[in-house]
Structure formats: C-alpha cells, structure tokens
C-alpha cells in the first residue's frame, strides 16, 4: 500500500492488493474520521473522463428508494431503481439511447466508466484500462502504470479544481473592514428537471443523518412549498444551509466549510433523485466545469 | 407580504442581496443590470459631514448607478434623515462610501416600505420635495409608488411591479438580527453547537457564539449587541437545561457553554443513533419555542447517552 499525500488535502491511496480489503479499510477510515471523506465524482466528470481515452464500458446506478417521495405503486410512478453494467465499445451509444427523452433520462446516472487510456497516443502499446467509480475508487489493469497515474491525475486535478472553486467563489462569509460590512459568496442553485413530488418526505430523507447523504438537519416548513434547513455534514462536521422549493435547492456553503459537502450532495442527488439535476450560479452558468 | 418568516428589515436585506447574487427563484433583473450589494449599514458622511447609514448599498458599473436603500417597516419617514440623504453627492459616494467612479456617476436614495404605509411615506418624501423613489411591498411584489429612478431600466423594472414570491425570499445571507424570535435563534444555534462538537471544542464563550451565528455582529451597536446576546443566552440556557441537557452545560460565571458529551467520542457505529436523538431534541426544542411554551418548564426529553460522560 502506498499513500501519496503530496497535496495534504487530497490523498491518493494506491495498492496492488485486493480491492476488497482496500474497500474495507477506506470505509473504516472515512467512517471513523470526520477529517476524511471520499471523492464523490459526479456523473458529469465521469463522462468527461470517458472521453479521454477509448470508452470501453459503463455502469449505471440509480436508486430512488432512498428518497421515497412518490408512491412507487402508482401507474405514473417514476423508475424506482436502475442498475446496469455494460462492457464493450458501444458504451457511448447505449448511454445516448438511454438518455433520450422517451427512455430514462432522469435515471441514467453513470456510476462507473471503463476507459482504455494511452499516455502517448493510441499507437503506443503502453496503456491502462481503468474502471473509475463515482466513489473515487479506480481499478486499473494494462501495461502502463504511467498511463494509469496520468488518468488518475486528470480526475484528481479536475475534482480538486471544482472543490477549490466552490470554496473560493461560492463560500458565503461576512467581512468587515473599517466599519464596512460586505458579503462574499453566493448560493449554489441546484435545479431539478422535474419538481420534487413531496417536499416533506424529500427533506426528511436527505437530512435524517442516514447514508448516503449523512446530513443532519431539522427542516423548517416556511410555506407549503418551501423549507429551510440548517444542516451539518456529518462526514466532515461542516455546516451547510439549504432553502428548498419543488424546483430548486439553494445551497449555502459557509466560509470555512468543505466544498466536498456540496459535491457529495450533488452526486448523490444524481444517483438517488434526478440524473439531470444541474448546479448553476445566478446568471445560469454551470457551477461545475468538468 | 405573504408568510415571510423574517422581520421586514431582514426580509428586505436578504431579498435584495439574493437578487444581486442570483438566488434561484428570485428575479434576475438586478443582477443582469450589474448591481452588486456593497455594504450593509455602513455609516458615512455627506458633503456637510452629516452621517447617513443606508441599510444596504447596491452599485452597478454597468449602468453607472448606485442605489442607497432605506427600509421603513412603519409609516413614518424621518425628515432629518431624508434631508441628510438629499445632501449626498457623487464625491461622497466615491470618497466616503468607496463606490467606484463609474458606479457613482448617478445615484438614488430609495425608500422601501409596506404598501399599507405608501401614502404616509409618500407624504414624507413630498414634504421635502425630494426625488427619492419610493418602492412599496404588497403581497405580490415590489412596486414603484412615487418618483422615478435616474436609470430608466430600474423604473421600468418596478413599474407596475416586480413580482416577488415572498414565501421564497432567501433568509440565509443574514439569518438573524436582534429582532429574531427565539426559535429562529435556536434553529441556527443547534447546528453550530454540533459544529463545535466536530471541532472537539470543550467550551465556547457566549461572545464567540454570537459572532459565529450573526453576520452583522461586528457592526452592531452596543444596545443591539446586548439585545442579541440576551437572546442567544436565553436559548443556550434553555437548551442546556432542557432538551440538550445531556450534551451541554451553561456556565453562567464564564458566560459560556461546556460540551459535556460529544457523539464523536463514541465508536463510529454508535454515533448515528446519537445524532438522530439530537435531531429529535432540536425538533422538539424549536416546536416548544415556536409555540411559546418556552418558559413553562415543558417536558424534559430524556436522552439516552453514556451516563458517565453526561453533564452535571
């Protein structure tokens, strides 16, 4: 096992051993230490990674049962659960088909991509075949460790850049200088492609301390269709604030809080509510630029 | 103004900041015109060296304009205050309010009040023959009721009305002030205490807690600070004596709380259950305060925690 903490904020743990043993160890470390969390790679970033080499396979993982705000028995109920694994060169085609409007665009959430990656271009015989999963686990085979490391570095840098952007541009704080009090930061607007069906159940599901969201909060109902929640991210102990309407969630990240909390929420909502959720800033620009 | 939970002042402050910062569900027009919220309650002088303290200053370099907003929750304007505002000029904005030259090229002092007080507020402005625009809030939004802005886009924006869904006005930019009810203070305090627990802080002073939960703490005057401090203290004392008694102790002599039991001291697999109990306690605490049963002793919630580490 080899731990690369060149950047003390982001650790890369490498192992030649059984990935099951590593899964156990990482799970234990993350659960026991509020200072540590996994990377939560959004489907958008996984898709970008899939385009960095030859896209050789995918896994989809969507489970709405975690947020059961609809009657799954009703004829108009949305898809409850969608899991799929597909290995082969047609992965991109299958993804496109599933995302078509008449298929399952709201439930087609990438959980893993298999990418054949050449560091020096496709003609080179040196390659890695990487499975990159949304929880930050990367399993590699192939002939080139360098290719594997290069791909992992791309993912890590893209991810770290977005965390940094959240903490620098969106974290909300009040600053006073010579009596002048001003605010910095802005809420991250999470926009839903289909409205939340039942706000009360939605809020209870998200903020009841359970996996995968691990958010502590007591939702305050301010109107029939509007709640606010002062929350704590139990993974890292960071405070977060939310205002929630059927069409959107405003997420306020207080200055000093961890940007990973927002990315984890966004990623988990892709997996457990709506694959088409968007994170936008006030003028409609996307928050995450993967 | 519908069911907005905050006071008029906090509602307006959060609304205008939210519109400038692009909070979802609010009109985007101000942001598109380039307005940014600059200062909250910043006191500066006019050309006669008389003090003005607008509740919020917005500035836009894009349309070369500054808006000095003054909320009026009641029916009356203050003649002397309006007179002092009328003596502001571009130089004051640039040199004393630190507004950029481009944004300071034109400005409007804008009075924002309730629709039911529109006539009285208008009379106050007319009495001094001021050109200040008057915006009034009714159930559907904000309307320009008197005078025009120097910038036609703004006059158009509020004429006949900028529609606002008051029930969805943001409240987290500046969540609390000295007028906030106890339950809203408690709503913010409990997560903050969990945050202190995550930092494994054994004791936190009242002063520190006030500064941590109130964005405007540093600019509050002494009487306002005293009022706010009193509310925070009251909530902490009640929390420590009632719903959160197993976790917190109020140390009156030191004006601080002691964290006497921390879920993080437990094995990881036992923490979630404790967090859930804390969540139930918070729900009951807020309900108690919201229903006005704060002082009646109420029901002591029994929290099952490691008794050896529980508070005295």
Coordinates of C-alpha atoms in Angstrom, one line a residue:
Chain A
X1 CA 0.0 0.0 0.0
X2 CA 1.3 3.5 -0.9
X3 CA -0.2 6.7 0.3
X4 CA 0.5 9.8 -1.8
X5 CA -0.3 12.9 0.1
X6 CA 1.8 15.3 -1.9
X7 CA -1.2 17.5 -1.6
X8 CA -2.1 17.1 2.1
X9 CA -5.8 17.9 1.3
X10 CA -6.2 15.1 -1.3
X11 CA -4.8 11.7 -0.6
X12 CA -4.2 9.1 -3.2
X13 CA -4.0 5.6 -1.7
X14 CA -2.5 3.0 -4.1
X15 CA -2.5 -0.7 -3.6
X16 CA -1.5 -3.8 -5.5
X17 CA -3.6 -5.9 -3.2
X18 CA -7.2 -7.0 -3.1
X19 CA -9.5 -4.1 -3.7
X20 CA -12.0 -5.7 -1.3
X21 CA -9.5 -5.2 1.5
X22 CA -8.9 -1.7 0.5
X23 CA -12.7 -1.0 0.4
X24 CA -13.0 -2.2 4.0
X25 CA -10.0 -0.1 5.1
X26 CA -11.2 3.1 3.4
X27 CA -14.7 2.6 4.6
X28 CA -13.4 2.3 8.2
X29 CA -11.1 5.3 7.8
X30 CA -13.8 7.5 6.4
X31 CA -16.4 6.5 8.9
X32 CA -14.1 6.9 11.9
X33 CA -12.5 10.2 11.0
X34 CA -14.6 13.3 10.3
X35 CA -11.4 14.8 8.7
X36 CA -11.6 12.3 5.9
X37 CA -14.1 11.9 3.1
X38 CA -14.2 10.1 -0.2
X39 CA -14.1 11.8 -3.5
X40 CA -17.7 11.9 -4.9
X41 CA -17.2 12.0 -8.6
X42 CA -20.3 13.5 -10.4
X43 CA -21.6 11.7 -13.5
X44 CA -20.5 14.8 -15.5
X45 CA -16.9 14.2 -14.6
X46 CA -17.1 10.5 -15.2
X47 CA -18.4 11.3 -18.7
X48 CA -15.6 13.7 -19.4
X49 CA -13.1 11.0 -18.3
X50 CA -14.8 8.5 -20.6
X51 CA -13.9 10.8 -23.5
X52 CA -10.2 11.0 -22.5
X53 CA -9.5 7.6 -24.0
X54 CA -11.4 4.8 -25.5
X55 CA -14.8 4.3 -23.7
X56 CA -14.9 0.6 -23.1
X57 CA -17.8 0.2 -20.6
X58 CA -20.1 1.7 -18.1
X59 CA -22.1 1.0 -15.1
X60 CA -25.3 2.9 -14.2
X61 CA -26.6 3.2 -10.7
X62 CA -29.8 4.9 -9.8
X63 CA -31.9 4.2 -6.7
X64 CA -34.9 6.5 -6.0
X65 CA -35.9 4.3 -3.0
X66 CA -33.5 6.3 -0.8
X67 CA -35.8 9.4 -1.3
X68 CA -39.3 7.7 -1.5
X69 CA -41.3 10.9 -2.1
X70 CA -43.7 9.2 -4.6
X71 CA -46.0 6.2 -4.5
X72 CA -44.0 3.7 -6.5
X73 CA -47.1 1.5 -6.9
X74 CA -49.0 4.2 -8.9
X75 CA -49.2 3.8 -12.6
X76 CA -47.5 7.2 -13.2
X77 CA -44.7 6.5 -10.8
X78 CA -41.1 7.1 -12.0
X79 CA -38.5 4.4 -12.3
X80 CA -37.6 3.2 -8.8
X81 CA -34.3 1.6 -9.4
X82 CA -32.0 1.2 -12.4
X83 CA -28.7 -0.6 -12.4
X84 CA -26.8 -1.7 -15.5
X85 CA -23.3 -2.9 -16.4
X86 CA -22.1 -2.9 -20.0
X87 CA -18.6 -3.7 -21.2
X88 CA -17.7 -3.1 -24.9
X89 CA -17.1 -0.4 -27.4
X90 CA -20.8 0.5 -27.7
X91 CA -20.9 2.0 -24.2
X92 CA -21.3 5.6 -25.6
X93 CA -24.2 4.6 -27.9
X94 CA -26.0 2.8 -25.2
X95 CA -25.7 5.9 -22.9
X96 CA -27.1 8.1 -25.7
X97 CA -30.1 5.9 -26.2
X98 CA -30.9 5.6 -22.5
X99 CA -30.8 9.4 -22.2
X100 CA -33.3 10.1 -25.0
X101 CA -36.4 11.8 -23.8
X102 CA -38.6 8.7 -24.3
X103 CA -36.2 6.5 -22.5
X104 CA -34.8 7.1 -19.0
X105 CA -33.0 10.5 -19.0
X106 CA -33.8 11.1 -15.3
X107 CA -32.5 7.8 -14.1
X108 CA -29.5 7.2 -16.4
X109 CA -26.7 8.0 -13.9
X110 CA -23.2 7.0 -14.6
X111 CA -21.6 5.2 -11.7
X112 CA -18.5 3.8 -13.3
X113 CA -16.7 4.1 -16.6
X114 CA -14.1 1.8 -18.1
X115 CA -11.6 3.7 -20.1
X116 CA -8.6 2.5 -22.2
X117 CA -6.1 5.2 -21.9
X118 CA -2.8 5.8 -23.7
X119 CA -0.4 8.3 -22.3
X120 CA 1.4 8.7 -25.7
X121 CA -1.5 8.3 -28.1
X122 CA -3.3 5.3 -29.4
X123 CA -0.5 3.9 -31.5
X124 CA 1.5 3.2 -28.4
X125 CA 1.2 -0.3 -26.9
X126 CA 1.5 1.1 -23.4
X127 CA -1.9 1.6 -22.0
X128 CA -4.0 1.3 -18.9
X129 CA -7.6 0.0 -18.7
X130 CA -9.2 1.9 -15.8
X131 CA -12.5 1.4 -14.0
X132 CA -13.3 4.8 -12.4
X133 CA -16.2 4.7 -10.0
X134 CA -18.2 7.6 -8.6
X135 CA -16.9 7.0 -5.0
X136 CA -13.3 7.7 -6.1
X137 CA -12.2 4.1 -6.5
X138 CA -10.1 3.4 -9.6
X139 CA -9.2 -0.1 -10.5
X140 CA -6.5 -0.5 -13.2
X141 CA -5.1 -3.2 -15.5
X142 CA -3.0 -2.9 -18.6
X143 CA 0.6 -2.5 -19.5
X144 CA 1.5 1.0 -18.2
X145 CA 1.4 2.3 -14.7
X146 CA 2.3 5.7 -16.0
X147 CA -0.9 5.8 -18.1
X148 CA -2.9 4.9 -15.1
X149 CA -1.3 7.5 -12.9
X150 CA -1.8 10.2 -15.6
X151 CA -5.5 9.4 -15.9
X152 CA -5.9 9.4 -12.1
X153 CA -4.2 12.8 -12.0
X154 CA -6.6 14.2 -14.6
X155 CA -9.5 13.1 -12.5
X156 CA -8.0 14.3 -9.2
X157 CA -7.0 17.7 -10.7
X158 CA -10.4 18.3 -12.2
X159 CA -12.1 17.3 -8.9
X160 CA -9.8 19.4 -6.7
X161 CA -10.2 22.4 -9.0
X162 CA -14.0 22.3 -8.5
X163 CA -13.7 21.9 -4.8
X164 CA -11.4 24.9 -4.8
X165 CA -13.8 26.9 -6.9
X166 CA -16.7 26.2 -4.6
X167 CA -14.7 27.3 -1.5
X168 CA -13.3 30.4 -3.2
X169 CA -16.2 31.7 -5.2
X170 CA -19.3 30.4 -3.5
X171 CA -18.5 30.1 0.2
X172 CA -20.6 32.7 2.0
X173 CA -19.0 34.9 4.6
X174 CA -19.3 38.4 6.0
X175 CA -16.2 40.6 6.1
X176 CA -15.8 43.8 7.9
X177 CA -13.1 46.4 7.2
X178 CA -13.2 49.9 8.7
X179 CA -16.8 49.6 9.5
X180 CA -17.8 48.4 6.1
X181 CA -19.6 45.1 6.2
X182 CA -19.9 43.2 3.0
X183 CA -20.7 39.7 2.0
X184 CA -18.8 37.4 -0.3
X185 CA -20.1 34.2 -2.0
X186 CA -23.3 33.1 -3.4
X187 CA -25.6 30.1 -3.1
X188 CA -25.2 27.2 -5.4
X189 CA -28.5 26.7 -7.1
X190 CA -29.4 23.0 -7.7
X191 CA -32.1 23.0 -10.3
X192 CA -34.3 20.0 -10.8
X193 CA -35.5 18.9 -14.2
X194 CA -38.7 17.5 -12.6
X195 CA -40.1 19.1 -9.4
X196 CA -39.8 17.4 -6.0
X197 CA -43.1 15.5 -5.5
X198 CA -43.3 15.7 -1.7
X199 CA -41.1 18.2 0.0
X200 CA -41.6 16.9 3.5
X201 CA -40.5 13.4 2.6
X202 CA -37.7 14.7 0.5
X203 CA -36.3 16.8 3.3
X204 CA -36.7 14.0 5.9
X205 CA -34.9 11.6 3.6
X206 CA -32.0 13.9 3.0
X207 CA -31.5 15.4 6.5
X208 CA -32.1 12.4 8.7
X209 CA -28.4 11.6 9.2
X210 CA -28.5 8.4 7.1
X211 CA -26.4 7.2 4.3
X212 CA -25.6 8.3 1.6
X213 CA -26.3 11.9 2.4
X214 CA -25.1 11.9 6.0
X215 CA -26.7 15.3 6.6
X216 CA -28.1 16.4 10.0
X217 CA -30.8 19.0 9.9
X218 CA -34.3 19.8 11.1
X219 CA -36.4 21.1 8.1
X220 CA -38.4 24.2 8.9
X221 CA -41.6 24.5 6.9
X222 CA -41.9 28.1 5.9
X223 CA -44.7 27.7 3.3
X224 CA -46.5 24.8 1.7
X225 CA -43.8 24.6 -0.9
X226 CA -40.8 26.0 0.8
X227 CA -38.5 24.6 3.5
X228 CA -35.3 25.8 5.0
X229 CA -32.7 23.6 6.8
X230 CA -29.7 24.5 8.9
X231 CA -27.6 21.4 8.4
X232 CA -24.4 19.8 9.4
X233 CA -22.5 17.4 7.1
X234 CA -21.8 14.5 9.4
X235 CA -18.9 13.3 7.3
X236 CA -16.8 16.3 7.9
X237 CA -18.7 18.4 10.5
X238 CA -19.2 21.3 8.2
X239 CA -22.3 23.5 8.4
X240 CA -24.4 24.0 5.4
X241 CA -27.7 25.8 4.9
X242 CA -30.5 25.0 2.5
X243 CA -33.6 26.5 1.1
X244 CA -35.7 24.1 -0.8
X245 CA -38.6 24.5 -3.2
X246 CA -40.0 21.9 -5.6
X247 CA -38.0 23.3 -8.5
X248 CA -34.7 24.1 -6.7
X249 CA -32.4 23.8 -3.7
X250 CA -30.4 26.8 -2.7
X251 CA -27.2 25.5 -1.0
X252 CA -25.3 27.9 1.2
X253 CA -21.7 26.9 2.0
X254 CA -20.5 29.0 4.9
X255 CA -16.9 30.2 4.6
X256 CA -14.6 27.7 6.1
X257 CA -16.8 24.7 5.2
X258 CA -15.8 21.9 3.0
X259 CA -16.7 22.1 -0.7
X260 CA -16.8 18.4 -0.8
X261 CA -20.1 18.5 1.0
X262 CA -21.7 20.2 -2.0
X263 CA -20.2 17.8 -4.5
X264 CA -21.3 14.8 -2.4
X265 CA -24.8 16.1 -2.3
X266 CA -24.9 16.9 -6.0
X267 CA -23.5 13.4 -6.9
X268 CA -25.9 11.6 -4.5
X269 CA -28.9 13.5 -5.9
X270 CA -27.8 12.3 -9.4
X271 CA -27.9 8.8 -8.0
X272 CA -30.9 9.0 -5.9
X273 CA -33.2 11.6 -7.2
X274 CA -32.6 13.1 -10.7
X275 CA -29.8 12.4 -13.0
X276 CA -30.5 15.7 -14.8
X277 CA -30.0 17.9 -11.8
X278 CA -28.0 21.0 -12.6
X279 CA -25.8 23.1 -10.4
X280 CA -26.0 26.7 -11.6
X281 CA -25.0 30.2 -10.4
X282 CA -27.2 33.2 -10.6
X283 CA -26.7 34.0 -14.3
X284 CA -27.3 30.4 -15.4
X285 CA -23.6 29.4 -15.8
X286 CA -22.8 25.9 -14.6
X287 CA -21.1 25.7 -11.3
X288 CA -19.1 22.6 -12.2
X289 CA -16.9 22.9 -15.3
X290 CA -15.7 19.4 -15.8
Chain B
X1 CA -46.2 40.3 2.1
X2 CA -47.4 36.8 2.5
X3 CA -45.9 34.4 5.0
X4 CA -42.3 35.7 5.1
X5 CA -40.9 34.4 8.4
X6 CA -38.4 37.2 8.9
X7 CA -38.8 40.8 10.1
X8 CA -39.4 43.4 7.4
X9 CA -35.8 44.6 7.7
X10 CA -34.3 41.1 7.4
X11 CA -36.7 40.2 4.6
X12 CA -35.6 43.2 2.5
X13 CA -31.9 42.8 3.3
X14 CA -32.0 39.1 2.2
X15 CA -34.2 39.8 -0.8
X16 CA -32.0 42.5 -2.3
X17 CA -28.8 40.6 -1.6
X18 CA -30.4 37.4 -3.1
X19 CA -31.5 39.3 -6.2
X20 CA -27.9 40.6 -6.7
X21 CA -26.4 37.2 -6.0
X22 CA -28.7 35.2 -8.2
X23 CA -30.5 33.1 -5.7
X24 CA -32.8 30.6 -7.5
X25 CA -36.4 31.6 -7.6
X26 CA -35.9 35.3 -7.5
X27 CA -36.0 37.8 -10.4
X28 CA -32.6 38.0 -12.1
X29 CA -33.1 41.6 -13.5
X30 CA -30.9 43.4 -11.0
X31 CA -28.1 41.0 -11.5
X32 CA -28.4 41.4 -15.2
X33 CA -28.1 45.1 -14.8
X34 CA -24.8 44.5 -13.0
X35 CA -25.9 45.5 -9.5
X36 CA -23.8 44.2 -6.6
X37 CA -24.6 44.5 -2.9
X38 CA -21.7 46.5 -1.5
X39 CA -22.2 47.5 2.1
X40 CA -24.6 46.6 4.9
X41 CA -25.5 49.5 7.2
X42 CA -22.3 51.4 6.5
X43 CA -22.2 54.9 8.1
X44 CA -20.6 57.6 6.1
X45 CA -20.8 61.4 5.7
X46 CA -22.5 63.6 3.2
X47 CA -20.9 66.9 1.9
X48 CA -22.0 68.6 5.1
X49 CA -20.2 66.0 7.2
X50 CA -23.6 64.7 8.4
X51 CA -23.9 61.0 8.9
X52 CA -26.1 58.7 6.7
X53 CA -26.5 54.9 7.3
X54 CA -28.3 53.2 4.4
X55 CA -29.5 49.8 5.2
X56 CA -27.9 48.4 2.0
X57 CA -25.9 50.0 -0.8
X58 CA -26.1 48.5 -4.3
X59 CA -23.8 49.6 -7.1
X60 CA -23.6 48.9 -10.8
X61 CA -20.7 49.9 -13.0
X62 CA -22.6 48.5 -16.0
X63 CA -25.3 51.1 -15.7
X64 CA -23.3 53.7 -13.8
X65 CA -25.6 53.8 -10.9
X66 CA -25.7 53.4 -7.1
X67 CA -28.8 52.6 -5.0
X68 CA -28.9 53.5 -1.3
X69 CA -31.7 51.5 0.2
X70 CA -33.6 52.6 3.3
X71 CA -36.2 50.2 4.7
X72 CA -39.2 51.6 6.5
X73 CA -41.2 49.0 8.3
X74 CA -43.5 51.6 9.8
X75 CA -45.5 54.5 8.3
X76 CA -43.2 57.4 9.0
X77 CA -40.1 58.8 7.4
X78 CA -37.6 60.9 9.4
X79 CA -37.4 64.4 8.0
X80 CA -33.9 65.0 9.1
X81 CA -32.7 61.6 7.8
X82 CA -34.1 62.4 4.3
X83 CA -32.6 65.8 4.4
X84 CA -29.1 64.3 5.1
X85 CA -29.6 61.8 2.3
X86 CA -30.5 64.6 -0.1
X87 CA -27.1 66.2 0.5
X88 CA -25.2 63.2 -0.8
X89 CA -23.2 63.8 -4.0
X90 CA -21.1 61.7 -6.3
X91 CA -17.9 62.7 -4.5
X92 CA -19.3 61.5 -1.2
X93 CA -20.1 58.1 -2.7
X94 CA -16.7 57.8 -4.2
X95 CA -14.5 59.1 -1.3
X96 CA -16.6 58.2 1.7
X97 CA -18.6 55.2 0.6
X98 CA -15.9 53.7 -1.5
X99 CA -18.1 53.3 -4.6
X100 CA -16.2 53.2 -7.9
X101 CA -16.2 56.3 -10.1
X102 CA -18.3 54.5 -12.7
X103 CA -21.0 53.3 -10.4
X104 CA -21.1 56.7 -8.5
X105 CA -22.0 58.7 -11.6
X106 CA -25.6 58.6 -10.7
X107 CA -27.4 57.5 -7.6
X108 CA -30.8 57.1 -6.0
X109 CA -31.8 57.1 -2.3
X110 CA -34.6 54.6 -2.3
X111 CA -37.2 54.2 0.4
X112 CA -38.7 50.8 0.7
X113 CA -41.9 50.4 2.8
X114 CA -45.1 48.5 3.1
X115 CA -48.0 49.1 0.7
X116 CA -50.3 50.0 3.6
X117 CA -48.0 52.8 4.5
X118 CA -47.5 54.1 1.0
X119 CA -49.4 57.4 1.4
X120 CA -47.7 58.4 4.6
X121 CA -44.2 57.5 3.3
X122 CA -45.0 59.5 0.1
X123 CA -46.1 62.5 2.1
X124 CA -42.8 62.4 4.0
X125 CA -40.8 62.4 0.7
X126 CA -43.0 65.1 -0.9
X127 CA -42.7 67.3 2.2
X128 CA -39.1 67.8 1.4
X129 CA -39.6 67.9 -2.3
X130 CA -37.1 65.0 -2.6
X131 CA -36.8 62.9 -5.8
X132 CA -36.2 59.7 -3.9
X133 CA -38.1 56.8 -5.4
X134 CA -40.5 55.0 -3.1
X135 CA -40.9 51.3 -3.5
X136 CA -43.7 49.6 -1.7
X137 CA -44.1 45.9 -0.9
X138 CA -47.5 44.2 -1.2
X139 CA -48.5 40.6 -1.4
X140 CA -47.3 40.2 -5.0
X141 CA -44.1 42.1 -5.1
X142 CA -42.4 45.5 -5.1
X143 CA -43.9 48.5 -7.0
X144 CA -42.6 51.9 -7.7
X145 CA -45.1 54.1 -6.0
X146 CA -43.6 57.6 -6.2
X147 CA -40.9 59.4 -8.2
X148 CA -38.6 57.7 -10.8
X149 CA -35.1 56.2 -10.7
X150 CA -32.3 58.0 -12.5
X151 CA -31.9 54.8 -14.5
X152 CA -35.0 54.2 -16.7
X153 CA -34.3 50.4 -16.6
X154 CA -34.9 50.4 -12.8
X155 CA -38.1 52.5 -13.1
X156 CA -39.4 50.0 -15.7
X157 CA -38.4 47.1 -13.6
X158 CA -40.6 48.2 -10.7
X159 CA -43.4 49.6 -12.9
X160 CA -46.1 48.4 -12.5
X161 CA -44.5 45.8 -10.2
X162 CA -41.6 43.4 -9.8
X163 CA -43.3 40.2 -8.8
X164 CA -41.8 38.5 -5.7
X165 CA -42.9 35.2 -4.2
X166 CA -42.4 36.4 -0.6
X167 CA -42.6 32.9 0.8
X168 CA -39.5 32.0 -1.1
X169 CA -37.3 35.0 -0.2
X170 CA -33.9 33.8 1.0
X171 CA -33.1 34.1 4.6
X172 CA -29.6 32.7 4.9
X173 CA -27.5 35.7 3.8
X174 CA -28.2 37.5 7.0
X175 CA -30.2 35.0 9.0
X176 CA -30.5 36.7 12.4
X177 CA -30.7 40.1 14.0
X178 CA -31.7 41.4 17.4
X179 CA -35.4 41.2 16.4
X180 CA -35.3 37.5 15.5
X181 CA -37.6 35.3 17.6
X182 CA -36.0 32.7 19.9
X183 CA -37.0 29.7 17.8
X184 CA -35.1 31.2 14.8
X185 CA -32.1 31.7 17.0
X186 CA -32.3 28.1 18.2
X187 CA -32.7 26.9 14.6
X188 CA -29.2 28.4 13.9
X189 CA -27.6 27.6 17.3
X190 CA -28.0 23.8 17.5
X191 CA -26.2 23.1 14.2
X192 CA -23.5 25.5 15.3
X193 CA -23.1 23.5 18.5
X194 CA -22.7 20.3 16.5
X195 CA -20.1 22.1 14.5
X196 CA -18.2 22.9 17.7
X197 CA -18.5 19.3 18.7
X198 CA -17.0 18.3 15.4
X199 CA -14.1 20.6 16.2
X200 CA -13.9 18.9 19.6
X201 CA -14.1 22.2 21.4
X202 CA -14.9 21.7 25.1
X203 CA -16.1 25.2 25.8
X204 CA -17.3 28.2 23.8
X205 CA -18.0 31.6 25.1
X206 CA -21.3 33.4 24.5
X207 CA -19.4 36.2 22.7
X208 CA -17.8 33.8 20.3
X209 CA -21.2 32.1 19.6
X210 CA -22.8 35.4 18.9
X211 CA -20.1 36.4 16.4
X212 CA -20.3 33.0 14.8
X213 CA -24.0 33.0 14.2
X214 CA -24.7 36.6 13.4
X215 CA -23.1 38.1 10.2
X216 CA -23.7 41.6 11.3
X217 CA -22.3 41.2 14.8
X218 CA -19.2 43.3 14.1
X219 CA -21.2 46.3 13.1
X220 CA -23.9 46.2 15.7
X221 CA -24.0 49.0 18.2
X222 CA -23.8 48.2 21.9
X223 CA -27.6 48.2 22.7
X224 CA -28.3 45.9 19.7
X225 CA -25.5 43.6 20.6
X226 CA -26.8 43.4 24.2
X227 CA -30.3 42.5 22.9
X228 CA -29.0 39.8 20.6
X229 CA -26.6 38.5 23.2
X230 CA -29.5 38.2 25.6
X231 CA -31.5 36.1 23.1
X232 CA -28.6 33.8 22.4
X233 CA -28.0 33.4 26.1
X234 CA -31.7 32.6 26.8
X235 CA -31.7 29.9 24.1
X236 CA -28.5 28.4 25.3
X237 CA -29.7 28.3 28.9
X238 CA -33.0 26.7 27.9
X239 CA -31.2 24.2 25.6
X240 CA -28.8 23.2 28.4
X241 CA -31.5 22.9 31.0
X242 CA -34.0 21.1 28.8
X243 CA -33.7 19.3 25.5
X244 CA -29.9 19.3 25.2
X245 CA -29.1 18.8 28.9
X246 CA -27.2 15.6 28.3
X247 CA -24.8 17.3 26.0
X248 CA -24.4 20.9 27.1
X249 CA -23.9 22.8 30.3
X250 CA -24.4 26.5 30.7
X251 CA -21.6 28.1 32.8
X252 CA -23.1 31.4 33.9
X253 CA -20.0 32.6 35.6
X254 CA -17.9 32.3 32.5
X255 CA -20.7 33.2 30.0
X256 CA -20.0 30.1 28.1
X257 CA -21.3 26.6 27.2
X258 CA -19.4 23.5 28.0
X259 CA -19.8 20.5 25.8
X260 CA -20.1 17.6 28.2
X261 CA -20.9 14.8 25.8
X262 CA -19.7 14.6 22.2
X263 CA -21.0 12.0 19.8
X264 CA -17.5 11.9 18.3
X265 CA -16.3 10.3 21.5
X266 CA -18.4 7.3 20.7
X267 CA -17.5 4.4 18.4
X268 CA -18.4 5.3 14.8
X269 CA -21.3 2.8 14.6
X270 CA -22.9 4.4 17.7
X271 CA -22.8 8.0 16.5
X272 CA -25.7 8.0 14.1
X273 CA -28.2 7.0 16.7
X274 CA -27.0 9.8 18.9
X275 CA -27.1 12.3 16.1
X276 CA -30.7 11.2 15.5
X277 CA -31.6 11.8 19.1
X278 CA -30.0 15.2 18.9
X279 CA -32.1 15.9 15.8
X280 CA -35.3 14.8 17.7
X281 CA -34.3 17.1 20.6
X282 CA -33.8 20.0 18.2
X283 CA -37.2 19.4 16.6
X284 CA -38.9 19.5 20.0
X285 CA -36.9 22.4 21.1
X286 CA -37.9 24.5 18.1
X287 CA -41.5 23.4 18.4
X288 CA -41.5 24.4 22.1
X289 CA -40.1 27.8 21.4
X290 CA -42.3 28.4 18.4
X291 CA -45.4 27.6 20.3
X292 CA -44.4 29.9 23.1
X293 CA -44.1 27.2 25.7
X294 CA -40.5 28.3 26.4
X295 CA -41.0 29.4 29.9
X296 CA -43.3 26.7 31.3
X297 CA -40.8 24.1 32.0
X298 CA -42.3 21.7 29.5
X299 CA -41.4 18.1 29.2
X300 CA -37.8 17.1 29.8
X301 CA -36.7 15.0 26.9
X302 CA -34.7 12.0 28.2
X303 CA -31.6 11.5 26.1
X304 CA -30.0 8.1 26.5
X305 CA -26.3 8.8 26.4
X306 CA -23.3 7.5 28.2
X307 CA -24.2 8.5 31.7
X308 CA -20.5 8.7 32.8
X309 CA -19.9 11.5 30.4
X310 CA -23.1 13.3 30.8
X311 CA -23.2 16.8 32.3
X312 CA -23.7 17.5 36.0

